[in-house]
Coordinates of C-alpha atoms in Angstrom, one line a residue:
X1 CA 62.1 21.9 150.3
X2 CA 61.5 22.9 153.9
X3 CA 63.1 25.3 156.2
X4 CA 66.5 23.4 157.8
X5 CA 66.9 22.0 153.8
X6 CA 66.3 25.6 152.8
X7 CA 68.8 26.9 155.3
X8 CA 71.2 24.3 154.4
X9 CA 70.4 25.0 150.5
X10 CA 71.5 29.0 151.1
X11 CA 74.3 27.9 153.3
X12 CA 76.2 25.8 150.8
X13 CA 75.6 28.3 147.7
X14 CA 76.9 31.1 149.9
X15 CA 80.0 28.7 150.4
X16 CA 80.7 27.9 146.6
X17 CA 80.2 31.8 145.8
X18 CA 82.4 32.7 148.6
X19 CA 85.1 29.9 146.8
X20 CA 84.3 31.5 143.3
X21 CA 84.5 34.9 144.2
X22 CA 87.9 34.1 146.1
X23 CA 89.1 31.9 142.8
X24 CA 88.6 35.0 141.0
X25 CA 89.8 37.3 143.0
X26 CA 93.5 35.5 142.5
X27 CA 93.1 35.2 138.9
X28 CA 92.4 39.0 139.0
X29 CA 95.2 40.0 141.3
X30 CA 97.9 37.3 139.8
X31 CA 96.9 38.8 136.0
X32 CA 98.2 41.7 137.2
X33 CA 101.2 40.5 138.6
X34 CA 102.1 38.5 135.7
X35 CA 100.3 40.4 132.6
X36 CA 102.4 44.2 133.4
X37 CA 105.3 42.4 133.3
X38 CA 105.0 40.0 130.5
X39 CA 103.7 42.6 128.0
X40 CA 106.5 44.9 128.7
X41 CA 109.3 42.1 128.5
X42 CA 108.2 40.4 125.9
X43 CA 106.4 43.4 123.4
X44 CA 103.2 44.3 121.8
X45 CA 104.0 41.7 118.6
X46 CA 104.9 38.6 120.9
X47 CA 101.5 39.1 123.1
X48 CA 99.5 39.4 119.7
X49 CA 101.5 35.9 118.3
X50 CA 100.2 33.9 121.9
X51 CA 96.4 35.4 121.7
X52 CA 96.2 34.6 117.6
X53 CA 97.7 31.4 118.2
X54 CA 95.5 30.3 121.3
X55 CA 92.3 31.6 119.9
X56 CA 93.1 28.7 116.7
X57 CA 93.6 26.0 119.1
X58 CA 90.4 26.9 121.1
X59 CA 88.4 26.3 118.3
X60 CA 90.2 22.8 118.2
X61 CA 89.3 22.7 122.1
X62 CA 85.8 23.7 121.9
X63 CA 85.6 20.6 118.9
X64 CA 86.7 17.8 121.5
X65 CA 85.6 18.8 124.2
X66 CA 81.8 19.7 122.8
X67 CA 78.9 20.1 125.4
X68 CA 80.7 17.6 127.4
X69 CA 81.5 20.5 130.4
X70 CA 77.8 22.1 130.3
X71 CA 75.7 18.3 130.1
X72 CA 78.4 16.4 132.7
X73 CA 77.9 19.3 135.1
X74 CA 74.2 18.9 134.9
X75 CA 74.6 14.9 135.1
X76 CA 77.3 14.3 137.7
X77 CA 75.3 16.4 139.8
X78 CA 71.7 14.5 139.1
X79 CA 73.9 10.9 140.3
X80 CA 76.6 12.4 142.7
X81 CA 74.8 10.4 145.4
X82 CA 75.4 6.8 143.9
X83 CA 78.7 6.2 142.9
X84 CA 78.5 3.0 140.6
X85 CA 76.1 5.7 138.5
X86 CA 78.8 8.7 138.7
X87 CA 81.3 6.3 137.8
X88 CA 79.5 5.3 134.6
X89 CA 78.9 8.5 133.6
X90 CA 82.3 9.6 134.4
X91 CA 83.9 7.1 132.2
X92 CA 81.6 7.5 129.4
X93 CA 81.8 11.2 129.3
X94 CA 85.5 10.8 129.6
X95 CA 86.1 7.9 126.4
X96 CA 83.7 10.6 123.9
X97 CA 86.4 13.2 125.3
X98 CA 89.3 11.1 124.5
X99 CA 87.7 10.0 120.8
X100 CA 87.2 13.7 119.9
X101 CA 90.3 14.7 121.3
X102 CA 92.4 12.5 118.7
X103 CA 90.3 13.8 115.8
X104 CA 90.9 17.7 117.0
X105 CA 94.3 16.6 117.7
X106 CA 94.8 14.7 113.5
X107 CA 92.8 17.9 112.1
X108 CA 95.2 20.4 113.5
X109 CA 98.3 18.5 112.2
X110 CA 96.6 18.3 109.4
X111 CA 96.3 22.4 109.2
X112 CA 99.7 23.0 110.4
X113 CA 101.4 21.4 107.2
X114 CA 98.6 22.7 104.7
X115 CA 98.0 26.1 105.8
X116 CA 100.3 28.9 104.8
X117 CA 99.4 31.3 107.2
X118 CA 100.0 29.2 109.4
X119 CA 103.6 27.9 108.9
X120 CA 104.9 31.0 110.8
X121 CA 103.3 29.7 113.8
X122 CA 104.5 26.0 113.6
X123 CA 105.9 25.9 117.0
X124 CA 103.5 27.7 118.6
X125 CA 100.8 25.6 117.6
X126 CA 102.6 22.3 118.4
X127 CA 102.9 23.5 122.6
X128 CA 99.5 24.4 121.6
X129 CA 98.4 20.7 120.6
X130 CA 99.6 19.7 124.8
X131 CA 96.2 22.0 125.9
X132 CA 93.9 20.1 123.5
X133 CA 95.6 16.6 125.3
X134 CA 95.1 17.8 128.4
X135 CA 92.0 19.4 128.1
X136 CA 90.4 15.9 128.3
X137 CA 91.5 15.3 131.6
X138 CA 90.5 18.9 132.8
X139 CA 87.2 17.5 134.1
X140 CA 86.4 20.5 135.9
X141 CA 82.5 19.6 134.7
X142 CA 83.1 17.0 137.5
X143 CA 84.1 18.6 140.2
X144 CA 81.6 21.3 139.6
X145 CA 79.2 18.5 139.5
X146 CA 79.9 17.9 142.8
X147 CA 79.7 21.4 143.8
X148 CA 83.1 20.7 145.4
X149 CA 84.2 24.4 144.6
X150 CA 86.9 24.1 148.0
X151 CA 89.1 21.9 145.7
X152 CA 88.9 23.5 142.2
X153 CA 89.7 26.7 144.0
X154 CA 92.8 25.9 146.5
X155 CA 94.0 23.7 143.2
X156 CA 93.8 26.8 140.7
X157 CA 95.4 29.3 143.3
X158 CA 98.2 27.2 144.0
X159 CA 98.8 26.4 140.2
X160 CA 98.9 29.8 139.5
X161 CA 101.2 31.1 142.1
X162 CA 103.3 28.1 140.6
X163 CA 102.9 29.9 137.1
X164 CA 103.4 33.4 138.3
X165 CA 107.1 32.5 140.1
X166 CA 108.1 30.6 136.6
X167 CA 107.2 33.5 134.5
X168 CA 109.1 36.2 136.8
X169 CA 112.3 33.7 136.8
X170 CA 112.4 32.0 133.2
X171 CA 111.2 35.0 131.2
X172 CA 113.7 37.5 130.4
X173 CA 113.5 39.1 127.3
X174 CA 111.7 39.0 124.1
X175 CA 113.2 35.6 123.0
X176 CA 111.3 33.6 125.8
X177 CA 108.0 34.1 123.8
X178 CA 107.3 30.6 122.9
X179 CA 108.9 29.4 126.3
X180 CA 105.5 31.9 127.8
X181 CA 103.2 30.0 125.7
X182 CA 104.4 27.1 126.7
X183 CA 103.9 27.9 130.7
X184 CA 100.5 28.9 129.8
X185 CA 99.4 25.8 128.2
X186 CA 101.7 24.1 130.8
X187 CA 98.7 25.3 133.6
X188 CA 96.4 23.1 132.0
X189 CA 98.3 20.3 131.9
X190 CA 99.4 20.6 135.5
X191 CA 95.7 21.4 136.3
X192 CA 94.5 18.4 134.3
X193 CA 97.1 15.7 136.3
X194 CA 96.0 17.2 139.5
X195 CA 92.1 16.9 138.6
X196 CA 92.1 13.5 137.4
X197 CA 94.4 12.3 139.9
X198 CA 92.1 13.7 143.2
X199 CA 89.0 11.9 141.0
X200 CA 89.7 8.5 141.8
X201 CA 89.1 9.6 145.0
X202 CA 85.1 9.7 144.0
X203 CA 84.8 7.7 141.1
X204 CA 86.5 5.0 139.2
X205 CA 87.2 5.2 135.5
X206 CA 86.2 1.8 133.8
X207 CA 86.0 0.7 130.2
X208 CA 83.7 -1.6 130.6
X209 CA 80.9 0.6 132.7
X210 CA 81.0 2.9 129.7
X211 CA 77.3 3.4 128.0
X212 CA 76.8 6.3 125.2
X213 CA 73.1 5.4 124.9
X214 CA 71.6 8.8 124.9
X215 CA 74.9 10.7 125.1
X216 CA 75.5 11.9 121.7
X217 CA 72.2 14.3 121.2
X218 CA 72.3 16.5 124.5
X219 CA 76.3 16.6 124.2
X220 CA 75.9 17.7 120.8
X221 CA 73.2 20.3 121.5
X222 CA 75.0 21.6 124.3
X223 CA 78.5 21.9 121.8
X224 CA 76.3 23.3 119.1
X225 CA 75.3 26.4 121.3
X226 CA 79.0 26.2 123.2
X227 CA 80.8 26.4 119.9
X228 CA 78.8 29.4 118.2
X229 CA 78.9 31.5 121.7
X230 CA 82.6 30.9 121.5
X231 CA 82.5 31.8 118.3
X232 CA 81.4 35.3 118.3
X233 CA 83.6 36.1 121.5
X234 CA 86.9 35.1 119.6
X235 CA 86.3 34.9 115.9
X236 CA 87.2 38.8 116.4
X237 CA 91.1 38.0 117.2
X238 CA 91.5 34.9 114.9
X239 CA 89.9 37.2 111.9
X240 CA 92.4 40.5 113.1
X241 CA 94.7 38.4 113.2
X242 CA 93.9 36.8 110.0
X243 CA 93.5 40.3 107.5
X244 CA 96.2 42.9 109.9
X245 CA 99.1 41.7 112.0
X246 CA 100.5 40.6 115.1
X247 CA 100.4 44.2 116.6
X248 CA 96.7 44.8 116.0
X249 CA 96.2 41.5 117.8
X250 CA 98.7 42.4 120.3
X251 CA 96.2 45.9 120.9
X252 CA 93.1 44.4 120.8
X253 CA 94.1 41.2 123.4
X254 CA 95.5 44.0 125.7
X255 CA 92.1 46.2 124.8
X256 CA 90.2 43.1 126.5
X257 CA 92.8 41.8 129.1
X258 CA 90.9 43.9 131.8
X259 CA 87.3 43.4 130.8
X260 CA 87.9 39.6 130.7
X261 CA 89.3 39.7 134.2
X262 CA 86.6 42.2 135.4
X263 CA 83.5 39.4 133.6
X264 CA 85.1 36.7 135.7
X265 CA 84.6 38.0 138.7
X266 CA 80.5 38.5 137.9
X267 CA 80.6 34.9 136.5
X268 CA 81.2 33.7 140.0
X269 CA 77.8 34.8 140.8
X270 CA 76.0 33.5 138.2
X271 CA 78.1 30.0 138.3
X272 CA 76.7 29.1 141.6
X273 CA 73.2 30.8 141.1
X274 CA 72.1 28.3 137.8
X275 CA 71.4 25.3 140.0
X276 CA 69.0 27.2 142.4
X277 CA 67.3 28.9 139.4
X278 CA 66.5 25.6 137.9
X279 CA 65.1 24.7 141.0
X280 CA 63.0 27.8 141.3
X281 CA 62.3 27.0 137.5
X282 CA 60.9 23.4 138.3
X283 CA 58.6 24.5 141.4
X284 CA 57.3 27.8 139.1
X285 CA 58.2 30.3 142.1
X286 CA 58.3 33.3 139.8
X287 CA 58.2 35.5 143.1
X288 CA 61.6 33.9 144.1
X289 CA 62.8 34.2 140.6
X290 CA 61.9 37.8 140.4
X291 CA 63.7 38.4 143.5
X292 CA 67.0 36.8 142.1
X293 CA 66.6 38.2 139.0
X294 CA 66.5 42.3 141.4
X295 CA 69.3 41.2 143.2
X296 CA 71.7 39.8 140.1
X297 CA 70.7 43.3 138.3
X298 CA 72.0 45.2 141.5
X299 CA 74.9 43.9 141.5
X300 CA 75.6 44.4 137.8
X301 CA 74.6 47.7 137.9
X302 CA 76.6 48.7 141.4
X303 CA 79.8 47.9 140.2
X304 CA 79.6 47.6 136.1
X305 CA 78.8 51.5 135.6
X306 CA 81.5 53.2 138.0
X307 CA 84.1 51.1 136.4
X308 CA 83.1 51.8 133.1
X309 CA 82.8 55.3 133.8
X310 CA 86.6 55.4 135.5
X311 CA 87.8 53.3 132.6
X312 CA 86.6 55.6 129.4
X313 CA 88.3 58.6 131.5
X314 CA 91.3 56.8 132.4
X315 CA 92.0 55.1 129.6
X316 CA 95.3 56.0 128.9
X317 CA 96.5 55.3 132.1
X318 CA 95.0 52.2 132.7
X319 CA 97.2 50.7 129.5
X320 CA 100.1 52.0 130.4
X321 CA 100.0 50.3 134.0
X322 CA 99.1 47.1 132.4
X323 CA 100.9 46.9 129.3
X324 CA 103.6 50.0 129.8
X325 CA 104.6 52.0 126.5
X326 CA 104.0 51.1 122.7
X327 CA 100.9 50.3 124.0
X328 CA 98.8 53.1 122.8
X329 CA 96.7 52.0 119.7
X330 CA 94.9 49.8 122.6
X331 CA 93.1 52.8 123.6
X332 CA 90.1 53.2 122.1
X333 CA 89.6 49.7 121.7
X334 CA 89.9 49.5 125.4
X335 CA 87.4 52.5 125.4
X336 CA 84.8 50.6 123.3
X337 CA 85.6 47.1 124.9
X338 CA 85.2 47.9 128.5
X339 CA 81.1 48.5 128.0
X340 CA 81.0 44.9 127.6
X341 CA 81.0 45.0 131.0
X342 CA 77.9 45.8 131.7
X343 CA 76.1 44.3 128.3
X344 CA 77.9 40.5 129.0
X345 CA 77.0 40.7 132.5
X346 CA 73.5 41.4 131.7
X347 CA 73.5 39.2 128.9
X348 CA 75.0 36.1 131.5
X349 CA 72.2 36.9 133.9
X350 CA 69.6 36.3 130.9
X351 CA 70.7 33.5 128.8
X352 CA 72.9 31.4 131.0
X353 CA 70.9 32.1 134.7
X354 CA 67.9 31.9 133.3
X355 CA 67.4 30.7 129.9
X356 CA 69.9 27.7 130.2
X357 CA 68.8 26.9 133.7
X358 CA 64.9 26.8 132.2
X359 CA 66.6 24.4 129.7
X360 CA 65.1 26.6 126.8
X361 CA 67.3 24.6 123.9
X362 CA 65.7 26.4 120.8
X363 CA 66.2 30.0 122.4
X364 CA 69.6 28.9 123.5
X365 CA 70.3 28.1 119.8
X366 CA 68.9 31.3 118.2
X367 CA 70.9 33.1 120.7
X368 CA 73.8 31.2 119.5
X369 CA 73.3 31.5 115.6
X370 CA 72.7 35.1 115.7
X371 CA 75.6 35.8 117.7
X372 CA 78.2 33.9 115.5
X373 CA 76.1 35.5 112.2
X374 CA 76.2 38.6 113.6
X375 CA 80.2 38.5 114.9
X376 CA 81.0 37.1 111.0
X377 CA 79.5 39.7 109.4
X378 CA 80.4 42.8 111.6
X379 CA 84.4 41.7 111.3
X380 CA 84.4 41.5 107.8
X381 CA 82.6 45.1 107.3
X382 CA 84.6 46.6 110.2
X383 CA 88.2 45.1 110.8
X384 CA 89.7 45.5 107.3
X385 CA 89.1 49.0 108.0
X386 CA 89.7 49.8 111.8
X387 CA 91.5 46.8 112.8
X388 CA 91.5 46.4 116.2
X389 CA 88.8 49.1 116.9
X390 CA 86.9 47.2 114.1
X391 CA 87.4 44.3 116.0
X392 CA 86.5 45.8 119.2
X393 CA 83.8 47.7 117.5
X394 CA 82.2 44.1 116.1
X395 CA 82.6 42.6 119.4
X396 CA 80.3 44.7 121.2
X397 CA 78.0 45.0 118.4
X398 CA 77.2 41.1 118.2
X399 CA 77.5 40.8 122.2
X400 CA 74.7 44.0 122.3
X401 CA 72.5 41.5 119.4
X402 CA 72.4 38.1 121.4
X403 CA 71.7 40.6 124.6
X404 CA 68.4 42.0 122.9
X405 CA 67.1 38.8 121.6
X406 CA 67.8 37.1 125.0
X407 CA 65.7 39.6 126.8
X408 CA 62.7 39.1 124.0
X409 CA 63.1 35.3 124.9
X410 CA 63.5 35.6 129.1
X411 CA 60.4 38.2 128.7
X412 CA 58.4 35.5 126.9
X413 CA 59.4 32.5 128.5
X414 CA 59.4 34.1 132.4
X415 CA 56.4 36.4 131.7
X416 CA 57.7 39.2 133.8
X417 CA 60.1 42.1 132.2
X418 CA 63.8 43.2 133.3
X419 CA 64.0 45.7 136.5
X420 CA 64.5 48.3 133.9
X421 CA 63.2 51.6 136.2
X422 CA 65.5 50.6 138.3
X423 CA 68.2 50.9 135.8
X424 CA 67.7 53.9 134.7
X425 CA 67.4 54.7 138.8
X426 CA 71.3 53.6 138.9
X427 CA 72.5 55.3 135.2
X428 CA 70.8 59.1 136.8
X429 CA 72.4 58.5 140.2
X430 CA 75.7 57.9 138.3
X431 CA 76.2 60.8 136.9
X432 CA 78.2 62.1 140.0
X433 CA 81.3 59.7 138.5
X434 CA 81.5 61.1 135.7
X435 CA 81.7 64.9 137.5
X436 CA 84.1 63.5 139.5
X437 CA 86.4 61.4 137.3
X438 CA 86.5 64.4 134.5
X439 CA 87.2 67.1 137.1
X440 CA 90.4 65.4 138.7
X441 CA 91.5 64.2 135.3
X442 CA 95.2 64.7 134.8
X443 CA 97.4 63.2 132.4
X444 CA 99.5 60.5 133.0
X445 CA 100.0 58.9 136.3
X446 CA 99.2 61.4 139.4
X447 CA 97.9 61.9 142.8
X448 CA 94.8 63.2 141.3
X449 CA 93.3 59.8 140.1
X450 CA 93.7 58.5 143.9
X451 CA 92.2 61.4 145.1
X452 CA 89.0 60.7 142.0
X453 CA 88.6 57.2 143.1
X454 CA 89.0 58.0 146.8
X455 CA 86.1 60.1 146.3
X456 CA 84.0 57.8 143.7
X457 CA 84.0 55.3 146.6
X458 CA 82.1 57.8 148.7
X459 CA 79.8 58.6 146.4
X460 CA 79.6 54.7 145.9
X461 CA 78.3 54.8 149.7
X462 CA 76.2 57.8 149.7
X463 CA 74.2 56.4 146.5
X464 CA 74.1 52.9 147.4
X465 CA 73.1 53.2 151.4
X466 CA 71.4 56.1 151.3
X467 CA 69.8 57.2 148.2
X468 CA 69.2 53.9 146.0
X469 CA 69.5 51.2 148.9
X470 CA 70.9 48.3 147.2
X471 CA 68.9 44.9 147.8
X472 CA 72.2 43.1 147.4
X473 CA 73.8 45.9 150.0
X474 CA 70.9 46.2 152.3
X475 CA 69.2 43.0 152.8
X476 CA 65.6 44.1 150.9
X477 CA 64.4 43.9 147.3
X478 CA 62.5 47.1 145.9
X479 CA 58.9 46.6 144.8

C-alpha cells in the first residue's frame, strides 16, 4: 500500500470508528433514557420474564442465522467492487438464512407446546418468534461489508429514538410487559425492512444467481465458534432462570445492564480495527501490529479501571439510578459483573482483533469449547446456590478462562507477549481512585459523588498527560 492509499486507508477507519463510537454513544445515552424508567414501571419480575425469554429465542437466532454475519462480512467486502459477484453472494447468503430460519422458526413451535416450563411464557415467546423472521433480513453483515458505517448508524439512531418515544407513551404500568417485549423485538423488525429495503440500492436479490458451492463449511465453522461464544455469555440467564425465578433473573439482567452498554462502546474500536489487522497479518508487519496492539491496551486500560473502581464503590447508587428501589439483590452481582470490563475488553482485543483477523480457526474453536465447558459447569456448581451472584460469579469465571487461553494462543501465533509492564504501570497509578472514591463515599445519592468524580477526572489528566503519557492520548507508543 503506498502513502496517499495509506492516508486514505487511516482516513476512512477513522470515519467508520467515529460512526461506531457515535452509534454507541446513543445506544448508551437512549438505555438510560428508556432502561430507569422501564425497570421502575414495569418491576424487578417483568424485566427478569423479557431477559429469560430473549436469551431462549437467541439461541434460536444464533441457529439460523449461523456464521452467516462473521463469513458475509468478510465476503461482501472481498467482491464489494463487482456487483454481479456481491449480488450472488448476497442472494445465496440470504436463501441459507431464509432455510434455517424456517427450521429455528418449526423447532421453537415445537418447544412451546412440549415444554412445561415453558407454557408460562407462551406469549412471550410467540412476539419472540417476529425477531427470529426478521433477523434474516437484518443483513447488517452487508452493510458492514461495505464498510458503509454512515447508514447502519443514522438508521439505528433514528430507530431508536422511534422506540424510546413508544416506550415513554404506551408503557404505563406493570400490565404493558408483553406490549415492552413486543417494541423490543418490534426494533428488529423495523431495522430489518429498512436494511433490506436500502439494499437494492447495491445489490439485487435473485434466485437464480444463487450458488452454495463452498458455503456450507466456512458458514458452519464460523456458527460453530458463534454459537459456543454466545453460549457462555447467556447460558448464565437461561440456566438462572431455569433452577431460581423471575427476580433472580430480573437482578442479574440489571447486574449486567451497565457493563453491556459500557463493552459496546470498546467494541466500536475493535469493529473497525479487524480489517486493518488482517491486512497487517497478510504483509507480516509485526512492528505495526505491536503498535496496535499498545494502543488498543491503552485504551482499555484508560477507561476500564476508573470505572470499575467508581462502580465497586458506588454500587448501591448506581442501581438505584438505573433500576430505582427493589433493586437491591443486584448489588453484588453488579460488583462482580462490572470486572468484565476490563477482562472482555482484553479478551476482544486478543481473540476477535487478532486471532479471528489471523483467521486462526482451531484456536478460535478451543476458545469457543472451553468457554461454553467452562460457563456449563460453573452454573451448575454456583447458581443453585448463589443465584444470581452464582450466575454472575460463573460469568466472569468462564470469560477470565477463554481470556487466559487466548493470550497462550496470540503469544504463540504473534510471537510477541501482551504490554503487560505497562499494565501494571496503569493498575499502580490507579490507586489515587480508589483514595478518592472511598474518601468522598456517602450513602445514597449526594453532592459528594460529583465532587469524587469531579476529582477522578483530574487525576484522569494528571496520570494520563503527565505521568503515564497515553499513546492513544498523546500521539506516541512507549518502547
Amino acid at each position: 500500500m503506498d502513502y496517499t492509499s495509506g492516508k486514505i486507508y487511516r482516513s476512512n477507519t477513522l470515519k467508520n470508528f467515529i460512526y461506531s463510537f457515535l452509534l454507541t454513544s446513543c445506544n448508551f445515552i437512549f438505555a438510560f433514557i428508556t432502561y430507569p424508567y422501564v425497570s421502575r414501571v414495569l418491576g424487578v419480575t417483568n424485566i427478569g420474564i423479557c431477559n429469560y425469554v430473549d436469551s431462549i429465542i437467541t439461541y434460536f437466532v444464533l441457529f439460523s442465522t449461523l456464521g452467516i454475519g462473521s463469513y458475509g462480512v468478510r465476503e461482501i467486502a472481498k467482491c464489494k467492487e463487482d456487483k454481479g459477484t456481491c449480488s450472488r453472494v448476497f442472494s445465496s447468503l440470504l436463501i441459507i438464512n431464509l432455510i434455517l430460519s424456517i427450521i429455528a422458526l418449526l423447532a421453537l413451535i415445537i418447544c412451546i407446546y412440549t415444554i412445561p416450563l415453558l407454557f408460562p411464557y407462551k406469549q412471550f415467546l410467540w412476539i419472540g418468534a417476529i425477531k427470529i423472521i426478521f433477523s434474516v433480513f437484518l443483513i447488517e453483515w452487508f452493510f458492514e461489508g461495505l464498510s458503509n458505517f454512515k447508514y447502519i448508524t443514522i438508521r439505528s439512531i433514528v430507530v431508536r429514538i422511534v422506540y424510546a418515544i413508544c416506550v415513554f407513551v404506551l408503557i404505563r404500568n406493570e400490565e404493558d410487559v408483553l406490549l415492552y417485549y413486543g417494541l423490543t423485538v418490534g426494533t428488529i423488525a423495523v431495522n430489518s425492512l429498512l436494511n433490506f429495503t436500502y439494499a437494492r440500492k447495491f445489490v439485487k436479490f435473485s434466485l437464480f444467481s444463487v450458488c452454495f458451492s463452498g458455503l456450507f463449511l466456512p458458514i458452519i465453522s464460523f456458527g460453530i465458534h458463534r454459537i459456543l461464544s454466545s453460549f457462555y455469555n447467556t447460558f448464565s440467564t437461561f440456566y438462572l432462570g431455569l433452577t431460581t425465578n423471575d427476580t433472580q433473573v430480573g437482578y442479574f439482567s440489571t447486574a449486567c445492564k451497565l457493563y453491556g452498554i459500557l463493552i459496546m462502546v470498546f467494541s466500536a474500536l475493535t469493529t473497525v480495527l479487524v480489517p486493518r489487522v488482517s491486512e497487517l497479518v497478510g504483509k507480516g508487519d509485526k512492528t505495526a501490529l505491536e503498535a496496535i496492539l499498545v494502543r488498543t491496551f491503552d485504551v482499555l486500560l484508560i477507561f476500564t479501571i476508573p470505572v470499575i473502581i467508581f462502580s465497586n464503590v458506588y454500587a448501591s447508587q448506581i442501581i438505584y439510578i438505573i433500576a430505582g428501589p427493589g433493586y437491591e439483590g443486584a448489588e453484588l452481582p453488579f460488583r462482580i459483573v462490572i470486572s468484565l470490563l476490563f477482562i472482555a475488553a482484553m479478551q476482544q482485543i486478543v481473540v476477535q482483533q487478532f486471532l479471528l483477523a489471523a483467521g486462526n480457526s482451531t484456536s478460535v474453536l478451543v476458545l469457543s469449547l472451553v468457554g461454553a465447558a467452562m460457563a456449563l459447569i460453573l452454573n451448575i456448581i454456583f447458581t443453585p446456590l448463589y443465584k444470581a451472584t452464582g450466575s454472575a460469579i460463573s460469568l466472569v469465571l468462564s470469560t477470565m478462562m477463554v481470556l487466559l487461553v487466548g493470550i497462550y494462543y496470540f503469544e504463540r501465533i504473534f510471537g510477541f507477549k501482551l504490554p503487560y509492564r505497562r499494565m501494571i504501570k496503569y493498575i499502580l497509578f490507579s490507586i489515587p481512585y480508589v483514595i478518592i472514591c472511598v474518601s468522598f463515599y456517602s450513602d445514597g445519592i449526594s453532592w459528594k459523588m460529583m465532587y469524587c468524580i469531579l476529582l477522578c477526572l483530574i487525576w484522569f489528566v494528571i496520570q494520563n498527560f503527565c505521568i503515564i503519557k497515553s499513546s492513544v492520548l498523546q500521539g506516541s507508543v512507549e518502547k
